[in-house]
């Protein structure tokens, strides 16, 4: 059974930092690109950051130079370090696994989400 479990969300003041974690189980972790998405109230879900199995990462323009994504293959975890948080970063953040190898192609999994609220 595949599970992605996020943690680390919470309430933070503008300019503060949070570190989100996502733990994966039931998957061949190296066969998946891992992504963080977010969805704010009344808005569509949007891609925040992606990390490939090689470790290369991409970021949405609205988080570049503020957020850093990393992965630990041994622990089957990904992380999102969020610095200089803004009010508009408030959203539910979702971990996503996207199959990127021959054996995992077409498979997509989602976590349940973790709430991040940036407020003074």
mmCIF file of C-alpha atoms in Angstrom:
data_model
loop_
_atom_site.group_PDB
_atom_site.id
_atom_site.type_symbol
_atom_site.label_atom_id
_atom_site.label_comp_id
_atom_site.label_asym_id
_atom_site.label_seq_id
_atom_site.Cartn_x
_atom_site.Cartn_y
_atom_site.Cartn_z
ATOM 1 C CA UNK A 1 0.000 0.000 0.000
ATOM 2 C CA UNK A 2 1.429 3.333 -1.093
ATOM 3 C CA UNK A 3 1.395 6.146 1.428
ATOM 4 C CA UNK A 4 2.706 9.682 1.355
ATOM 5 C CA UNK A 5 2.506 11.411 4.714
ATOM 6 C CA UNK A 6 3.247 15.113 5.069
ATOM 7 C CA UNK A 7 4.173 16.887 8.267
ATOM 8 C CA UNK A 8 5.631 20.165 9.430
ATOM 9 C CA UNK A 9 2.867 22.596 8.581
ATOM 10 C CA UNK A 10 1.654 25.210 11.014
ATOM 11 C CA UNK A 11 1.189 28.875 11.763
ATOM 12 C CA UNK A 12 4.084 31.236 11.133
ATOM 13 C CA UNK A 13 4.529 34.987 10.935
ATOM 14 C CA UNK A 14 5.499 36.709 7.683
ATOM 15 C CA UNK A 15 9.217 36.409 7.138
ATOM 16 C CA UNK A 16 9.382 33.208 9.137
ATOM 17 C CA UNK A 17 10.394 29.695 8.144
ATOM 18 C CA UNK A 18 8.903 26.224 8.113
ATOM 19 C CA UNK A 19 10.218 22.863 6.991
ATOM 20 C CA UNK A 20 7.774 20.418 5.470
ATOM 21 C CA UNK A 21 8.499 16.712 5.340
ATOM 22 C CA UNK A 22 6.969 13.937 3.276
ATOM 23 C CA UNK A 23 7.552 10.306 4.083
ATOM 24 C CA UNK A 24 6.924 7.716 1.374
ATOM 25 C CA UNK A 25 6.167 4.055 1.922
ATOM 26 C CA UNK A 26 5.175 1.226 -0.358
ATOM 27 C CA UNK A 27 7.020 2.667 -3.364
ATOM 28 C CA UNK A 28 10.347 2.225 -5.102
ATOM 29 C CA UNK A 29 11.370 5.730 -4.143
ATOM 30 C CA UNK A 30 14.101 6.134 -6.739
ATOM 31 C CA UNK A 31 11.564 5.530 -9.499
ATOM 32 C CA UNK A 32 9.610 8.674 -8.741
ATOM 33 C CA UNK A 33 10.027 12.351 -9.268
ATOM 34 C CA UNK A 34 8.720 14.039 -6.143
ATOM 35 C CA UNK A 35 6.736 17.240 -6.105
ATOM 36 C CA UNK A 36 5.239 19.721 -3.689
ATOM 37 C CA UNK A 37 1.969 21.319 -4.730
ATOM 38 C CA UNK A 38 -0.168 23.789 -2.862
ATOM 39 C CA UNK A 39 -3.768 24.882 -2.948
ATOM 40 C CA UNK A 40 -5.057 28.082 -1.420
ATOM 41 C CA UNK A 41 -8.763 28.614 -0.703
ATOM 42 C CA UNK A 42 -10.649 29.367 -3.890
ATOM 43 C CA UNK A 43 -7.613 28.698 -6.071
ATOM 44 C CA UNK A 44 -6.410 25.823 -8.180
ATOM 45 C CA UNK A 45 -3.704 23.492 -7.019
ATOM 46 C CA UNK A 46 -0.296 24.667 -8.256
ATOM 47 C CA UNK A 47 3.144 23.148 -8.502
ATOM 48 C CA UNK A 48 5.617 24.619 -6.039
ATOM 49 C CA UNK A 49 8.754 22.534 -6.505
ATOM 50 C CA UNK A 50 9.938 19.324 -8.109
ATOM 51 C CA UNK A 51 12.933 17.149 -7.422
ATOM 52 C CA UNK A 52 14.033 14.444 -9.821
ATOM 53 C CA UNK A 53 15.527 11.128 -8.779
ATOM 54 C CA UNK A 54 18.923 12.565 -9.738
ATOM 55 C CA UNK A 55 18.527 15.317 -7.158
ATOM 56 C CA UNK A 56 18.032 18.126 -9.653
ATOM 57 C CA UNK A 57 15.232 20.429 -8.640
ATOM 58 C CA UNK A 58 12.973 23.014 -10.238
ATOM 59 C CA UNK A 59 10.936 25.736 -8.576
ATOM 60 C CA UNK A 60 7.978 27.893 -9.412
ATOM 61 C CA UNK A 61 8.959 31.514 -9.930
ATOM 62 C CA UNK A 62 6.931 32.613 -6.907
ATOM 63 C CA UNK A 63 9.110 30.580 -4.522
ATOM 64 C CA UNK A 64 12.512 30.790 -6.185
ATOM 65 C CA UNK A 65 15.292 31.818 -3.822
ATOM 66 C CA UNK A 66 12.979 31.288 -0.830
ATOM 67 C CA UNK A 67 12.135 27.573 -0.892
ATOM 68 C CA UNK A 68 14.517 24.628 -1.183
ATOM 69 C CA UNK A 69 13.471 21.061 -1.888
ATOM 70 C CA UNK A 70 15.608 18.054 -1.028
ATOM 71 C CA UNK A 71 15.245 14.284 -0.886
ATOM 72 C CA UNK A 72 16.753 11.490 1.168
ATOM 73 C CA UNK A 73 16.672 8.237 -0.756
ATOM 74 C CA UNK A 74 17.707 6.135 2.233
ATOM 75 C CA UNK A 75 14.825 7.449 4.357
ATOM 76 C CA UNK A 76 12.392 7.738 1.436
ATOM 77 C CA UNK A 77 11.645 11.305 2.377
ATOM 78 C CA UNK A 78 11.469 14.687 0.725
ATOM 79 C CA UNK A 79 11.640 18.044 2.395
ATOM 80 C CA UNK A 80 10.634 21.578 1.586
ATOM 81 C CA UNK A 81 12.503 24.274 3.452
ATOM 82 C CA UNK A 82 10.436 27.444 3.257
ATOM 83 C CA UNK A 83 12.080 30.731 4.196
ATOM 84 C CA UNK A 84 10.927 34.345 4.002
ATOM 85 C CA UNK A 85 7.319 33.203 4.059
ATOM 86 C CA UNK A 86 4.681 35.584 2.766
ATOM 87 C CA UNK A 87 0.976 35.896 3.455
ATOM 88 C CA UNK A 88 0.289 34.543 -0.017
ATOM 89 C CA UNK A 89 2.127 31.308 0.803
ATOM 90 C CA UNK A 90 -0.837 30.311 2.961
ATOM 91 C CA UNK A 91 -2.227 27.067 1.526
ATOM 92 C CA UNK A 92 -2.534 23.361 2.005
ATOM 93 C CA UNK A 93 0.716 21.803 0.790
ATOM 94 C CA UNK A 94 0.595 18.382 -0.844
ATOM 95 C CA UNK A 95 3.333 15.886 -1.491
ATOM 96 C CA UNK A 96 3.123 14.118 -4.862
ATOM 97 C CA UNK A 97 4.978 11.174 -6.349
ATOM 98 C CA UNK A 98 5.128 10.922 -10.149
ATOM 99 C CA UNK A 99 6.411 7.718 -11.682
ATOM 100 C CA UNK A 100 9.403 8.459 -13.889
ATOM 101 C CA UNK A 101 11.014 5.104 -14.576
ATOM 102 C CA UNK A 102 10.026 2.236 -16.828
ATOM 103 C CA UNK A 103 8.600 0.355 -13.865
ATOM 104 C CA UNK A 104 6.658 3.277 -12.391
ATOM 105 C CA UNK A 105 5.520 5.161 -15.475
ATOM 106 C CA UNK A 106 1.980 6.479 -15.183
ATOM 107 C CA UNK A 107 1.722 6.062 -11.423
ATOM 108 C CA UNK A 108 0.813 9.125 -9.403
ATOM 109 C CA UNK A 109 0.267 9.325 -5.661
ATOM 110 C CA UNK A 110 -0.784 12.134 -3.340
ATOM 111 C CA UNK A 111 -0.456 12.802 0.338
ATOM 112 C CA UNK A 112 -3.282 14.122 2.467
ATOM 113 C CA UNK A 113 -1.825 17.626 2.720
ATOM 114 C CA UNK A 114 -0.520 19.809 5.513
ATOM 115 C CA UNK A 115 -1.789 23.303 6.270
ATOM 116 C CA UNK A 116 0.616 26.234 6.178
ATOM 117 C CA UNK A 117 -0.749 29.515 7.470
ATOM 118 C CA UNK A 118 1.264 32.702 7.290
ATOM 119 C CA UNK A 119 -0.280 35.397 9.424
ATOM 120 C CA UNK A 120 0.706 38.220 11.725
#
